[in-house]
Amino acid sequence: MSAKTADRIALSVIIAVAGIIMLVLAALLGYLLYRGLSHVSWHFLTSVPQPFRKGGGIGPQLFNSLFLLVLTMIITIPLGIGAGIYMSEYAKPNRLTNFIRLVVEVLSSFPSIVVGLFGLLVFVNLFHLKYSLAAGALALTVFNLPLMVRVTEQALRSVPQSQKEAGLALGLSRWKTIRSIMLPMAFPAIMTGTILAAGRVFGEAAALLFTAGMTTPRLDFTDWNPFHSTSPLNPFRPAETLAVHIWKINAEGRAPDAPEIAAGASAVLIIIVLLFNFGARALGRAIYRKFTATK
Amino acid sequence: MQALIEIDRLNLFYGTFHALKNISMKIPEKAITAFIGPSGCGKSTLLRTLNRMNDMIPGTQIDGTVSIAGADIYGKDIDVETLRKKVGMVFQQPNPFPKSIYDNVAYGPRLHGITSRQKLDEIVENSLRGAALWNEVKDHLKRSAFSLSGGQQQRLCIARALAVEPDILLMDEATSALDPISTLKIEELAQELKERYTIVMVTHNMHQAARVSNQTVFFLNGEVVEYSETEKLFSNPEDQRTEDYISGRFG
Ligand SMILES: Nc1ncnc2c1ncn2[C@@H]1O[C@H](COP(=O)(O)OP(=O)(O)OP(=O)(O)O)[C@@H](O)[C@H]1O
Ligand SMILES: [Mg+2]
């Protein structure tokens, strides 16, 4: 067989496999959306769940998911980017940094249920955070930090050396060069990594079962003082997220319309993840263009 | 002529590799000094000791002294960032930032703390004029630097270097990636710039060294073989190896 034929066969196989994956994905999405969307309404999105009767909603869960996402990213992004900058620009290649890198790799391959149990032991019990948004956000940070660090490190390493030298040769300090030349160039890649991390947070259930908990207290959506116990913004209250809610309804839902609620909630989850992805990518591109004056 | 840069018994090691061997020379002010020699003989290495760009390479060791305007630039009380402001550098490949033409030039001054729009406009115009680029770009300063040709990009990089008001300009094969016409433009520019700046250039092109420089240094394997007035070095070299090199017998 000539190299050319082999090449052609390999290419068609790859295209076929990619095509099948796309089809399966599209079918899955279509099915979930078709089954779920008919159940989605304003009422469904804003009202509280009903354990035993028809007509429950997912309002608090939806809010919990979004709020937990924000909390997690507030912790993850600065830590992850900071550590990534350190690893790529300041850390000398030695035993310690190799060890850190190893830990990061291992951490990122941990099953999320293990991260959840770790969160239970450390944040919930040891730090006395109880089942709370804070404990959940910390567990998700453990879960996400390796990804953020690695993405940032690689994004910075892929900035051409010549750009870095150009900055240094102008007499800019190392930090100014990183901040004003390298980070903007690495921004789209870091943004993509952040989206990936955020998507994982939004869909994550296992790591949250024993950290953010499986219940939501009665919330008063008119009280936005984070220090009040019934305020939605209180980070120390338990919070069942959308993904956890879906899992719970599927496992032990008692309401007569439980399957529809699960389907509707899944559809909402998917749509939000998709929206978030596309929105953030567009934003990333726009900011990159603004930074770099490319048209 | 006054010597601005004095190098005294300089040795540089990359790990165990002895890249510069006992180099001493004086580089005169407001003139063009060219470094020539075969690939790997240490021209770039020496150039990069002058603005301490070698600091970034782990495992580099230096002894001997390099002083600029009388101050040892490897001394304790030297601020590397101030040094690099005073000793600008232009690289082999044009490396403008992925920003607009204006922002490329305004970049250094801005980060060094100049915020007044008027002052920045002035610096940008002067620097672009200094780099003989103003007339070509004055009507689209907001365009991306990447929309320029290679030669224009290189002159933009020169303008960017000029914008932080250096005394010395280091050029490491700054024309080797350019076409002949752009090369000629940069050579003419260098001639103008030497009225105000001290220029040290590395070049692979002996004709270029002969055309534009006042002094020429010939390197071989990390050593200075010959250093003299350009005219003399090319017409009447003292060392046989220089003679062989400039007549194209090796390298
Ligand atoms: N970072 C480094 N680590 C180890 N060795 C290096 C490093 N940089 C350069 N060298 C070595 O030092 C010697 C001099 O390199 P240098 O780049 O100064 O040569 P050059 O004269 O500029 O060559 P060219 O004309 O090809 O640019 C070469 O043998 C090179 O392999
Ligand atoms: Mg070189």
mmCIF file of C-alpha atoms in Angstrom, chain A residues 40-252:
data_model
loop_
_atom_site.group_PDB
_atom_site.id
_atom_site.type_symbol
_atom_site.label_atom_id
_atom_site.label_comp_id
_atom_site.label_asym_id
_atom_site.label_seq_id
_atom_site.Cartn_x
_atom_site.Cartn_y
_atom_site.Cartn_z
ATOM 1 C CA VAL A 40 -39.363 24.618 30.893
ATOM 2 C CA SER A 41 -41.341 27.721 31.672
ATOM 3 C CA TRP A 42 -40.835 30.900 33.617
ATOM 4 C CA HIS A 43 -42.731 29.326 36.491
ATOM 5 C CA PHE A 44 -40.446 26.249 36.364
ATOM 6 C CA LEU A 45 -37.315 28.410 36.440
ATOM 7 C CA THR A 46 -38.390 30.573 39.335
ATOM 8 C CA SER A 47 -40.471 28.492 41.746
ATOM 9 C CA VAL A 48 -39.328 26.202 44.524
ATOM 10 C CA PRO A 49 -39.365 22.413 44.185
ATOM 11 C CA GLN A 50 -42.352 20.437 45.498
ATOM 12 C CA PRO A 51 -41.309 17.171 47.105
ATOM 13 C CA PHE A 52 -44.657 15.386 46.776
ATOM 14 C CA ARG A 53 -46.904 17.398 44.485
ATOM 15 C CA LYS A 54 -46.876 18.267 40.808
ATOM 16 C CA GLY A 55 -45.657 21.597 39.497
ATOM 17 C CA GLY A 56 -42.391 22.117 41.392
ATOM 18 C CA GLY A 57 -39.620 24.297 39.970
ATOM 19 C CA ILE A 58 -35.883 24.665 40.187
ATOM 20 C CA GLY A 59 -35.511 28.344 41.126
ATOM 21 C CA PRO A 60 -33.274 28.056 44.192
ATOM 22 C CA GLN A 61 -31.166 25.308 42.598
ATOM 23 C CA LEU A 62 -30.560 27.406 39.528
ATOM 24 C CA PHE A 63 -29.541 30.316 41.704
ATOM 25 C CA ASN A 64 -27.306 28.065 43.828
ATOM 26 C CA SER A 65 -25.495 26.756 40.765
ATOM 27 C CA LEU A 66 -24.792 30.227 39.450
ATOM 28 C CA PHE A 67 -23.779 31.599 42.813
ATOM 29 C CA LEU A 68 -21.514 28.633 43.529
ATOM 30 C CA LEU A 69 -19.935 29.117 40.127
ATOM 31 C CA VAL A 70 -19.182 32.738 40.963
ATOM 32 C CA LEU A 71 -17.802 31.866 44.401
ATOM 33 C CA THR A 72 -15.612 29.117 43.006
ATOM 34 C CA MET A 73 -14.227 31.263 40.234
ATOM 35 C CA ILE A 74 -13.488 34.099 42.662
ATOM 36 C CA ILE A 75 -11.176 31.691 44.473
ATOM 37 C CA THR A 76 -9.925 29.656 41.519
ATOM 38 C CA ILE A 77 -9.043 32.329 38.982
ATOM 39 C CA PRO A 78 -6.598 34.412 41.026
ATOM 40 C CA LEU A 79 -5.016 31.364 42.649
ATOM 41 C CA GLY A 80 -4.795 29.429 39.410
ATOM 42 C CA ILE A 81 -3.421 32.285 37.342
ATOM 43 C CA GLY A 82 -1.017 33.298 40.086
ATOM 44 C CA ALA A 83 0.304 29.779 40.465
ATOM 45 C CA GLY A 84 0.486 29.372 36.696
ATOM 46 C CA ILE A 85 2.533 32.554 36.365
ATOM 47 C CA TYR A 86 4.828 31.384 39.113
ATOM 48 C CA MET A 87 5.331 27.967 37.580
ATOM 49 C CA SER A 88 6.003 29.292 34.123
ATOM 50 C CA GLU A 89 8.029 32.416 34.832
ATOM 51 C CA TYR A 90 9.594 32.319 38.258
ATOM 52 C CA ALA A 91 9.969 28.728 39.438
ATOM 53 C CA LYS A 92 13.426 27.353 38.804
ATOM 54 C CA PRO A 93 13.370 23.855 37.394
ATOM 55 C CA ASN A 94 14.276 21.760 40.437
ATOM 56 C CA ARG A 95 12.961 18.949 42.626
ATOM 57 C CA LEU A 96 10.392 21.130 44.362
ATOM 58 C CA THR A 97 8.805 22.470 41.202
ATOM 59 C CA ASN A 98 8.806 19.024 39.645
ATOM 60 C CA PHE A 99 7.070 17.782 42.759
ATOM 61 C CA ILE A 100 4.480 20.558 42.564
ATOM 62 C CA ARG A 101 3.890 19.686 38.944
ATOM 63 C CA LEU A 102 3.410 16.045 39.874
ATOM 64 C CA VAL A 103 0.911 16.952 42.583
ATOM 65 C CA VAL A 104 -0.969 19.111 40.102
ATOM 66 C CA GLU A 105 -1.132 16.233 37.620
ATOM 67 C CA VAL A 106 -2.288 13.742 40.247
ATOM 68 C CA LEU A 107 -4.824 16.152 41.649
ATOM 69 C CA SER A 108 -6.333 16.775 38.254
ATOM 70 C CA SER A 109 -6.905 13.064 37.707
ATOM 71 C CA PHE A 110 -8.683 12.518 41.019
ATOM 72 C CA PRO A 111 -12.262 11.272 40.722
ATOM 73 C CA SER A 112 -14.573 14.040 41.817
ATOM 74 C CA ILE A 113 -16.255 11.893 44.463
ATOM 75 C CA VAL A 114 -12.868 11.612 46.178
ATOM 76 C CA VAL A 115 -12.479 15.361 46.030
ATOM 77 C CA GLY A 116 -15.926 15.540 47.606
ATOM 78 C CA LEU A 117 -14.905 13.258 50.450
ATOM 79 C CA PHE A 118 -11.728 15.253 50.928
ATOM 80 C CA GLY A 119 -13.889 18.366 51.108
ATOM 81 C CA LEU A 120 -16.100 16.681 53.682
ATOM 82 C CA LEU A 121 -13.127 15.841 55.879
ATOM 83 C CA VAL A 122 -11.223 19.082 55.534
ATOM 84 C CA PHE A 123 -13.626 21.917 54.806
ATOM 85 C CA VAL A 124 -16.862 20.621 56.289
ATOM 86 C CA ASN A 125 -15.513 18.927 59.398
ATOM 87 C CA LEU A 126 -12.030 20.255 60.093
ATOM 88 C CA PHE A 127 -12.752 23.876 59.173
ATOM 89 C CA HIS A 128 -16.294 23.622 60.616
ATOM 90 C CA LEU A 129 -17.826 25.066 57.479
ATOM 91 C CA LYS A 130 -20.666 22.515 57.690
ATOM 92 C CA TYR A 131 -22.530 21.773 54.491
ATOM 93 C CA SER A 132 -22.200 25.137 52.846
ATOM 94 C CA LEU A 133 -21.570 27.026 49.659
ATOM 95 C CA ALA A 134 -18.164 27.950 51.013
ATOM 96 C CA ALA A 135 -17.214 24.310 51.542
ATOM 97 C CA GLY A 136 -18.558 23.466 48.091
ATOM 98 C CA ALA A 137 -16.616 26.290 46.474
ATOM 99 C CA LEU A 138 -13.414 25.181 48.181
ATOM 100 C CA ALA A 139 -13.914 21.572 47.076
ATOM 101 C CA LEU A 140 -14.530 22.721 43.523
ATOM 102 C CA THR A 141 -11.397 24.849 43.754
ATOM 103 C CA VAL A 142 -9.394 21.754 44.635
ATOM 104 C CA PHE A 143 -11.036 20.124 41.678
ATOM 105 C CA ASN A 144 -10.358 22.993 39.275
ATOM 106 C CA LEU A 145 -7.111 24.529 40.388
ATOM 107 C CA PRO A 146 -4.856 22.001 38.645
ATOM 108 C CA LEU A 147 -6.584 22.721 35.359
ATOM 109 C CA MET A 148 -6.245 26.478 35.788
ATOM 110 C CA VAL A 149 -2.599 26.255 36.770
ATOM 111 C CA ARG A 150 -1.719 24.043 33.866
ATOM 112 C CA VAL A 151 -3.655 26.075 31.352
ATOM 113 C CA THR A 152 -2.060 29.330 32.524
ATOM 114 C CA GLU A 153 1.406 27.842 32.558
ATOM 115 C CA GLN A 154 1.066 26.479 29.047
ATOM 116 C CA ALA A 155 -0.532 29.642 27.728
ATOM 117 C CA LEU A 156 2.363 31.727 29.039
ATOM 118 C CA ARG A 157 4.941 29.310 27.695
ATOM 119 C CA SER A 158 3.425 29.552 24.259
ATOM 120 C CA VAL A 159 3.979 33.321 24.116
ATOM 121 C CA PRO A 160 6.948 33.752 21.763
ATOM 122 C CA GLN A 161 10.254 34.339 23.521
ATOM 123 C CA SER A 162 10.829 37.296 21.198
ATOM 124 C CA GLN A 163 7.884 39.171 22.715
ATOM 125 C CA LYS A 164 9.202 38.675 26.192
ATOM 126 C CA GLU A 165 12.652 39.843 25.135
ATOM 127 C CA ALA A 166 11.155 42.869 23.436
ATOM 128 C CA GLY A 167 9.573 43.900 26.723
ATOM 129 C CA LEU A 168 12.646 43.274 28.820
ATOM 130 C CA ALA A 169 14.865 45.097 26.324
ATOM 131 C CA LEU A 170 12.722 48.205 26.779
ATOM 132 C CA GLY A 171 13.696 48.181 30.416
ATOM 133 C CA LEU A 172 10.397 46.814 31.686
ATOM 134 C CA SER A 173 10.603 44.768 34.842
ATOM 135 C CA ARG A 174 9.883 41.087 34.627
ATOM 136 C CA TRP A 175 6.508 41.525 36.253
ATOM 137 C CA LYS A 176 5.514 44.388 33.962
ATOM 138 C CA THR A 177 6.557 42.324 30.976
ATOM 139 C CA ILE A 178 4.446 39.416 32.170
ATOM 140 C CA ARG A 179 1.477 41.552 33.060
ATOM 141 C CA SER A 180 1.373 43.829 30.088
ATOM 142 C CA ILE A 181 2.780 41.726 27.255
ATOM 143 C CA MET A 182 2.575 38.069 28.049
ATOM 144 C CA LEU A 183 -0.731 37.847 29.900
ATOM 145 C CA PRO A 184 -2.705 39.677 27.198
ATOM 146 C CA MET A 185 -1.249 37.365 24.573
ATOM 147 C CA ALA A 186 -1.990 34.336 26.708
ATOM 148 C CA PHE A 187 -5.451 35.628 27.485
ATOM 149 C CA PRO A 188 -7.519 33.669 24.949
ATOM 150 C CA ALA A 189 -5.987 30.383 26.049
ATOM 151 C CA ILE A 190 -6.467 31.230 29.712
ATOM 152 C CA MET A 191 -10.041 32.262 28.961
ATOM 153 C CA THR A 192 -10.719 28.941 27.278
ATOM 154 C CA GLY A 193 -9.258 27.137 30.274
ATOM 155 C CA THR A 194 -11.424 29.181 32.592
ATOM 156 C CA ILE A 195 -14.509 28.252 30.584
ATOM 157 C CA LEU A 196 -13.600 24.591 30.765
ATOM 158 C CA ALA A 197 -13.159 24.930 34.502
ATOM 159 C CA ALA A 198 -16.445 26.799 34.824
ATOM 160 C CA GLY A 199 -18.271 24.189 32.769
ATOM 161 C CA ARG A 200 -16.983 21.488 35.082
ATOM 162 C CA VAL A 201 -18.157 23.459 38.104
ATOM 163 C CA PHE A 202 -21.589 23.930 36.649
ATOM 164 C CA GLY A 203 -22.117 20.281 35.833
ATOM 165 C CA GLU A 204 -20.424 18.845 38.902
ATOM 166 C CA ALA A 205 -22.523 16.843 41.354
ATOM 167 C CA ALA A 206 -20.340 14.224 43.033
ATOM 168 C CA ALA A 207 -17.900 16.671 44.641
ATOM 169 C CA LEU A 208 -20.808 18.677 46.042
ATOM 170 C CA LEU A 209 -22.958 15.990 47.653
ATOM 171 C CA PHE A 210 -20.990 16.112 50.901
ATOM 172 C CA THR A 211 -19.737 19.688 50.746
ATOM 173 C CA ALA A 212 -22.398 22.095 49.530
ATOM 174 C CA GLY A 213 -24.957 19.549 50.636
ATOM 175 C CA MET A 214 -28.204 18.206 49.237
ATOM 176 C CA THR A 215 -30.646 20.660 50.728
ATOM 177 C CA THR A 216 -31.447 24.327 50.412
ATOM 178 C CA PRO A 217 -32.955 26.229 53.316
ATOM 179 C CA ARG A 218 -35.963 28.450 52.744
ATOM 180 C CA LEU A 219 -34.513 31.484 50.988
ATOM 181 C CA ASP A 220 -35.811 34.997 51.116
ATOM 182 C CA PHE A 221 -35.051 36.443 47.690
ATOM 183 C CA THR A 222 -35.764 39.946 48.920
ATOM 184 C CA ASP A 223 -32.948 39.866 51.467
ATOM 185 C CA TRP A 224 -29.546 40.340 49.819
ATOM 186 C CA ASN A 225 -27.499 40.829 52.964
ATOM 187 C CA PRO A 226 -24.953 37.997 52.855
ATOM 188 C CA PHE A 227 -24.825 37.874 56.654
ATOM 189 C CA HIS A 228 -28.489 36.919 57.101
ATOM 190 C CA SER A 229 -29.150 33.223 57.372
ATOM 191 C CA THR A 230 -32.034 33.175 54.882
ATOM 192 C CA SER A 231 -30.284 35.410 52.375
ATOM 193 C CA PRO A 232 -29.503 33.705 49.067
ATOM 194 C CA LEU A 233 -26.067 35.329 49.170
ATOM 195 C CA ASN A 234 -25.057 33.825 52.527
ATOM 196 C CA PRO A 235 -22.016 31.695 51.645
ATOM 197 C CA PHE A 236 -22.307 29.628 54.814
ATOM 198 C CA ARG A 237 -25.690 28.093 54.073
ATOM 199 C CA PRO A 238 -26.151 24.683 52.495
ATOM 200 C CA ALA A 239 -27.022 24.748 48.833
ATOM 201 C CA GLU A 240 -28.258 22.065 46.516
ATOM 202 C CA THR A 241 -27.139 22.854 42.977
ATOM 203 C CA LEU A 242 -28.964 22.073 39.773
ATOM 204 C CA ALA A 243 -26.776 19.086 38.964
ATOM 205 C CA VAL A 244 -27.189 17.690 42.473
ATOM 206 C CA HIS A 245 -30.925 18.307 42.227
ATOM 207 C CA ILE A 246 -31.152 16.339 38.987
ATOM 208 C CA TRP A 247 -29.295 13.488 40.590
ATOM 209 C CA LYS A 248 -31.553 13.606 43.632
ATOM 210 C CA ILE A 249 -34.805 13.651 41.684
ATOM 211 C CA ASN A 250 -33.652 10.768 39.559
ATOM 212 C CA ALA A 251 -32.576 8.812 42.603
ATOM 213 C CA GLU A 252 -35.403 9.496 45.020
#
